[in-house]
Coordinates of C-alpha atoms in Angstrom, one line a residue:
M1 CA -50.6 -57.1 -37.9
A2 CA -47.5 -55.1 -38.6
S3 CA -44.2 -55.9 -36.8
G4 CA -45.0 -53.2 -34.3
D5 CA -48.6 -54.4 -34.0
L6 CA -47.9 -57.8 -32.6
E7 CA -46.7 -56.7 -29.3
R8 CA -48.0 -53.2 -29.2
G9 CA -45.2 -50.9 -30.3
G10 CA -45.6 -47.8 -32.3
G11 CA -49.1 -48.2 -33.8
S12 CA -49.4 -51.5 -32.1
N13 CA -52.5 -53.3 -31.1
V14 CA -51.5 -56.7 -29.6
K15 CA -50.0 -57.1 -26.2
N16 CA -48.0 -60.3 -25.8
R17 CA -48.2 -61.9 -22.3
G18 CA -44.7 -63.2 -22.9
N19 CA -42.4 -64.6 -20.3
S20 CA -39.0 -66.3 -19.7
Y21 CA -39.8 -68.6 -16.8
N22 CA -37.1 -70.3 -15.0
Q23 CA -38.1 -73.4 -13.0
S24 CA -37.6 -74.3 -9.4
S25 CA -38.8 -77.3 -7.4
S26 CA -39.2 -77.0 -3.7
S27 CA -40.7 -80.5 -3.4
S28 CA -37.4 -81.8 -1.9
Y29 CA -37.8 -79.5 1.0
Y30 CA -40.9 -81.1 2.3
V31 CA -40.5 -84.2 4.4
E32 CA -43.8 -86.0 5.0
N33 CA -43.6 -89.5 3.4
N34 CA -47.2 -90.4 4.0
E35 CA -48.6 -87.5 2.1
K36 CA -50.8 -88.5 -0.9
Q37 CA -49.4 -88.0 -4.4
W38 CA -51.8 -87.2 -7.1
T39 CA -51.6 -88.2 -10.8
S40 CA -51.3 -85.1 -12.9
W41 CA -53.8 -85.1 -15.8
L42 CA -55.4 -81.6 -15.7
V43 CA -52.2 -79.7 -16.5
P44 CA -51.5 -81.9 -19.6
M45 CA -55.1 -81.4 -20.7
F46 CA -54.6 -77.6 -20.4
V47 CA -51.5 -78.0 -22.6
V48 CA -53.4 -80.0 -25.2
A49 CA -56.3 -77.5 -25.1
N50 CA -54.0 -74.5 -25.7
I51 CA -52.3 -76.3 -28.6
A52 CA -55.7 -77.2 -30.1
V53 CA -57.0 -73.7 -29.8
F54 CA -53.9 -72.4 -31.5
V55 CA -54.4 -74.8 -34.4
V56 CA -58.0 -73.6 -34.7
V57 CA -56.9 -70.0 -34.6
M58 CA -54.4 -70.7 -37.5
Y59 CA -57.1 -72.5 -39.4
V60 CA -59.4 -69.6 -39.1
N61 CA -56.6 -67.1 -39.9
N62 CA -56.0 -68.8 -43.3
C63 CA -53.1 -66.6 -44.3
P64 CA -52.9 -67.7 -48.0
K65 CA -56.5 -66.5 -48.5
N66 CA -56.6 -63.4 -46.3
N67 CA -53.1 -62.0 -46.5
Q68 CA -53.0 -59.1 -48.9
G69 CA -49.2 -59.3 -49.4
F70 CA -48.4 -55.8 -48.1
E71 CA -46.0 -57.1 -45.5
G72 CA -44.7 -60.0 -47.6
G73 CA -45.8 -63.5 -48.2
C74 CA -47.0 -66.1 -45.7
V75 CA -44.4 -68.1 -43.8
A76 CA -44.3 -71.9 -44.2
R77 CA -46.8 -72.0 -47.0
F78 CA -46.5 -75.8 -47.2
L79 CA -48.8 -75.8 -44.1
G80 CA -51.6 -74.5 -46.3
R81 CA -54.2 -72.5 -44.5
L82 CA -52.2 -73.1 -41.3
S83 CA -49.3 -71.1 -42.6
F84 CA -48.1 -68.1 -40.6
E85 CA -48.5 -64.4 -41.2
P86 CA -45.4 -62.6 -42.7
L87 CA -42.7 -62.0 -40.1
K88 CA -42.9 -58.3 -40.6
E89 CA -46.5 -58.6 -39.3
N90 CA -46.0 -61.3 -36.7
P91 CA -42.4 -62.2 -35.8
L92 CA -43.7 -64.9 -33.4
F93 CA -45.0 -67.2 -36.2
G94 CA -48.7 -66.8 -35.6
P95 CA -52.0 -65.3 -36.8
S96 CA -53.0 -61.7 -37.5
S97 CA -54.2 -59.4 -34.8
N98 CA -57.6 -59.2 -36.6
T99 CA -57.9 -63.0 -36.2
L100 CA -57.0 -62.9 -32.5
E101 CA -59.4 -60.1 -31.8
K102 CA -62.2 -61.9 -33.7
L103 CA -61.6 -65.1 -31.7
G104 CA -61.5 -63.6 -28.2
A105 CA -58.4 -61.5 -27.5
L106 CA -58.7 -59.1 -24.6
N107 CA -60.1 -55.8 -25.8
W108 CA -61.1 -53.1 -23.3
E109 CA -63.5 -51.4 -25.6
K110 CA -65.4 -54.6 -26.4
V111 CA -65.3 -55.8 -22.8
V112 CA -66.7 -52.6 -21.3
H113 CA -68.9 -51.2 -24.1
G114 CA -69.6 -54.2 -26.2
N115 CA -70.9 -56.5 -23.4
Q116 CA -68.2 -59.1 -24.2
A117 CA -66.9 -59.8 -20.7
W118 CA -66.2 -63.4 -21.8
R119 CA -63.0 -62.0 -23.4
L120 CA -61.5 -61.9 -19.8
I121 CA -61.5 -65.7 -20.0
T122 CA -61.0 -66.5 -23.7
S123 CA -57.9 -64.4 -23.9
I124 CA -55.9 -66.7 -21.6
W125 CA -56.4 -69.5 -24.2
L126 CA -55.0 -67.6 -27.1
H127 CA -51.4 -67.1 -28.1
A128 CA -49.7 -64.6 -30.5
G129 CA -47.6 -67.3 -32.2
V130 CA -45.7 -70.6 -31.9
I131 CA -42.9 -69.0 -29.9
H132 CA -45.3 -67.5 -27.5
L133 CA -47.2 -70.8 -27.2
L134 CA -44.1 -72.9 -26.7
A135 CA -42.7 -70.7 -23.9
N136 CA -45.9 -70.7 -22.0
M137 CA -46.6 -74.4 -22.4
L138 CA -43.1 -75.5 -21.3
S139 CA -43.5 -73.3 -18.3
L140 CA -46.9 -74.8 -17.5
I141 CA -45.6 -78.3 -17.7
F142 CA -42.6 -77.7 -15.4
I143 CA -44.6 -75.6 -12.8
G144 CA -48.1 -77.0 -13.1
I145 CA -47.4 -80.8 -13.0
R146 CA -45.4 -80.6 -9.8
L147 CA -48.2 -78.6 -8.1
E148 CA -50.9 -80.9 -9.4
Q149 CA -49.1 -83.9 -8.1
Q150 CA -48.9 -82.4 -4.6
F151 CA -52.2 -80.7 -4.3
G152 CA -54.6 -82.3 -6.8
F153 CA -56.3 -81.1 -10.0
I154 CA -59.2 -79.1 -8.3
R155 CA -57.0 -76.7 -6.4
V156 CA -54.4 -76.2 -9.1
G157 CA -57.1 -75.8 -11.7
L158 CA -58.8 -73.2 -9.7
I159 CA -55.6 -71.3 -9.1
Y160 CA -54.7 -71.4 -12.9
L161 CA -58.1 -70.2 -14.1
L162 CA -58.7 -67.6 -11.4
S163 CA -55.2 -66.2 -11.8
G164 CA -55.7 -65.9 -15.5
F165 CA -58.9 -64.1 -14.9
G166 CA -57.3 -61.8 -12.4
G167 CA -54.5 -61.0 -14.8
S168 CA -57.1 -60.1 -17.5
V169 CA -58.9 -57.8 -15.1
L170 CA -55.8 -55.9 -14.2
S171 CA -54.6 -55.8 -17.8
S172 CA -58.0 -54.3 -18.9
L173 CA -57.8 -51.6 -16.3
F174 CA -54.4 -50.4 -17.5
I175 CA -54.1 -51.4 -21.2
Q176 CA -57.0 -50.0 -23.1
R177 CA -55.6 -49.2 -26.5
S178 CA -54.4 -52.6 -27.6
I179 CA -55.4 -56.2 -27.4
S180 CA -53.8 -58.8 -25.2
V181 CA -53.5 -62.6 -25.4
G182 CA -51.7 -65.3 -23.5
A183 CA -51.7 -67.7 -20.5
S184 CA -48.9 -65.9 -18.7
G185 CA -51.2 -64.4 -16.1
A186 CA -52.3 -67.9 -15.1
L187 CA -48.7 -69.1 -15.1
F188 CA -47.6 -66.3 -12.9
G189 CA -50.5 -67.2 -10.6
L190 CA -48.9 -70.7 -10.2
L191 CA -45.6 -69.0 -9.3
G192 CA -47.4 -66.8 -6.8
A193 CA -49.1 -69.8 -5.3
M194 CA -45.8 -71.6 -4.9
L195 CA -44.5 -68.6 -2.9
S196 CA -47.5 -68.4 -0.6
E197 CA -47.5 -72.2 -0.2
L198 CA -43.9 -72.0 1.1
L199 CA -44.8 -69.2 3.5
T200 CA -48.0 -70.6 4.9
N201 CA -46.4 -74.1 5.3
W202 CA -43.1 -72.6 6.6
T203 CA -42.8 -74.8 9.7
I204 CA -42.8 -78.1 7.8
Y205 CA -39.9 -77.2 5.5
T206 CA -36.2 -77.7 5.9
N207 CA -33.7 -75.5 4.0
K208 CA -36.6 -73.0 3.9
A209 CA -34.4 -69.9 3.5
A210 CA -32.7 -71.4 0.4
A211 CA -36.1 -72.3 -1.0
L212 CA -37.5 -68.9 -0.4
I213 CA -34.5 -67.0 -1.9
T214 CA -34.5 -69.2 -5.0
L215 CA -38.2 -68.8 -5.6
V216 CA -38.1 -65.0 -5.0
V217 CA -35.2 -64.6 -7.4
I218 CA -37.0 -66.5 -10.1
I219 CA -40.2 -64.4 -9.6
V220 CA -38.3 -61.1 -9.6
I221 CA -36.4 -62.1 -12.8
N222 CA -39.6 -63.0 -14.6
L223 CA -41.5 -59.9 -13.5
A224 CA -38.5 -57.8 -14.6
V225 CA -38.8 -59.2 -18.1
G226 CA -42.3 -57.5 -18.1
I227 CA -40.8 -54.0 -18.0
L228 CA -39.6 -54.5 -21.6
P229 CA -41.8 -53.0 -24.3
H230 CA -44.6 -55.0 -25.9
V231 CA -45.0 -57.3 -22.9
D232 CA -48.3 -57.2 -20.9
N233 CA -46.8 -57.1 -17.4
F234 CA -50.1 -56.0 -15.9
A235 CA -51.4 -59.5 -16.7
H236 CA -48.4 -61.0 -15.1
I237 CA -48.8 -58.9 -11.9
G238 CA -52.5 -59.5 -11.7
G239 CA -52.1 -63.2 -12.1
F240 CA -49.3 -63.3 -9.6
L241 CA -51.2 -61.5 -6.9
T242 CA -54.3 -63.6 -7.5
G243 CA -52.3 -66.8 -7.3
F244 CA -50.3 -65.6 -4.3
L245 CA -53.5 -65.0 -2.3
L246 CA -55.1 -68.2 -3.5
G247 CA -52.1 -70.2 -2.3
F248 CA -52.9 -69.1 1.3
V249 CA -56.4 -70.3 0.9
L250 CA -56.0 -73.5 -1.2
L251 CA -52.5 -74.9 -0.5
L252 CA -52.4 -75.4 3.2
R253 CA -50.5 -78.5 4.3
P254 CA -51.1 -80.3 7.6
Q255 CA -48.4 -80.0 10.2
F256 CA -45.6 -82.5 10.2
G257 CA -46.8 -85.8 11.8
W258 CA -50.5 -85.1 11.3
V259 CA -50.8 -87.4 8.2
G260 CA -49.2 -90.3 10.1
R261 CA -51.0 -89.7 13.4
K262 CA -52.9 -93.1 13.1
Q263 CA -49.7 -94.9 13.5
L264 CA -48.9 -93.2 16.8
P265 CA -49.2 -95.3 20.0
A266 CA -52.3 -94.8 22.1
G267 CA -52.1 -91.8 24.3
A268 CA -49.4 -90.1 22.2
R269 CA -49.7 -86.3 21.9
V270 CA -51.1 -85.4 18.4
T271 CA -50.2 -82.0 17.0
S272 CA -53.0 -79.8 15.6
K273 CA -53.6 -80.1 11.9
H274 CA -52.8 -76.4 11.1
K275 CA -51.1 -73.6 12.9
A276 CA -53.0 -70.5 14.0
Y277 CA -51.0 -68.3 11.6
Q278 CA -52.1 -70.5 8.7
Y279 CA -55.8 -69.7 9.5
L280 CA -54.9 -66.0 9.9
F281 CA -53.2 -65.9 6.5
L282 CA -56.3 -67.7 5.0
V283 CA -58.7 -65.2 6.3
I284 CA -56.7 -62.2 5.3
A285 CA -56.1 -63.7 1.8
M286 CA -59.9 -64.4 1.4
V287 CA -60.8 -60.8 2.3
L288 CA -58.2 -59.3 0.0
L289 CA -59.3 -61.6 -2.9
I290 CA -62.9 -60.7 -2.5
A291 CA -62.1 -57.0 -2.2
G292 CA -59.7 -57.0 -5.0
F293 CA -62.0 -58.7 -7.5
T294 CA -64.9 -56.6 -6.4
V295 CA -63.1 -53.3 -6.8
G296 CA -61.4 -54.3 -10.0
L297 CA -64.5 -55.4 -11.7
V298 CA -66.5 -52.4 -10.6
M299 CA -63.8 -50.1 -11.9
L300 CA -63.5 -52.0 -15.1
F301 CA -67.2 -52.0 -16.0
R302 CA -67.5 -48.3 -15.0
G303 CA -65.0 -47.7 -17.8
E304 CA -62.3 -46.3 -15.5
N305 CA -58.7 -46.1 -16.4
G306 CA -56.3 -47.5 -13.9
H307 CA -53.7 -44.9 -14.8
D308 CA -56.0 -42.1 -13.5
H309 CA -55.6 -43.6 -10.0
C310 CA -51.9 -44.5 -10.3
S311 CA -49.8 -42.1 -12.2
W312 CA -46.6 -44.2 -11.9
C313 CA -48.0 -47.6 -12.6
H314 CA -47.1 -47.4 -16.3
Y315 CA -43.5 -48.1 -15.2
L316 CA -44.6 -51.5 -14.0
S317 CA -45.2 -52.6 -17.6
C318 CA -42.6 -50.7 -19.5
V319 CA -39.6 -48.5 -18.5
P320 CA -38.4 -46.3 -21.4
T321 CA -34.7 -46.2 -22.2
S322 CA -32.5 -44.8 -24.9
K323 CA -32.9 -48.2 -26.7
W324 CA -36.7 -48.2 -26.8
H325 CA -39.8 -46.1 -26.1
C326 CA -43.1 -47.1 -24.5
G327 CA -46.3 -46.6 -26.3
N328 CA -49.5 -45.7 -24.4

């Protein structure tokens, strides 16, 4: 994996779902003291699983045995077979592209023509290197634990996994000449869910405008990073859109006062659990989710190229400038 190969530049063949997440907590905006708080255990398990998978990948990579020395020697050779590929080949301190591809990286050719649809899932558990892994896991800890504490492991787990899958589907439709790895699509799904959760539960928040502006700025900044070369922004966008829609479906909160209704005096007026607009958002989001996944998967397995239907979409993943160029 040459230095250009790692993140798909020049003759590249690996797309890094990289990110630079900033964190924001809107928990202080919600004021319902009786709401149940969950213990977060699934997100830490996801972190452990990602780290364990990376160790296995490095063990299989076995740089001292498989590196031919064309790009220099292995990095951190004291780690034995866990040592990293030469920095000219992988500047993120990780395995070779061949190892990633062998162990499940997203590869359009193999997904569509090789009957290996499982790569749409396995790719979100792989990382291009230690730097890539640390960035994603720190983001997962800061974003995911707060959400799991408020909404429980089932809903957050579904958002994480389905967003990662959605990111892989969109990435496969637009990136067909290189491989892609990383959990960034799933992480952007959590960001998207945070945004839709704020919108659908709008009436129970205070300082809602400040919360919305802060969250939107964070999302825009992180998506903007994706227009740099070598970053798989289609996985980011696909994951974000999936998580955004799932938030309307899975992250509804009861109206203020509903949780503590049992403490109200007899005959007191009880507000409805949810507002009508929350149900409307839920129905619309469900329809869009089903339609989006159906159309995306049909297009993917028919071997279609997303760029044939959207001539400008390549700018969503990379904007060429005088400082860099964008490969196909």
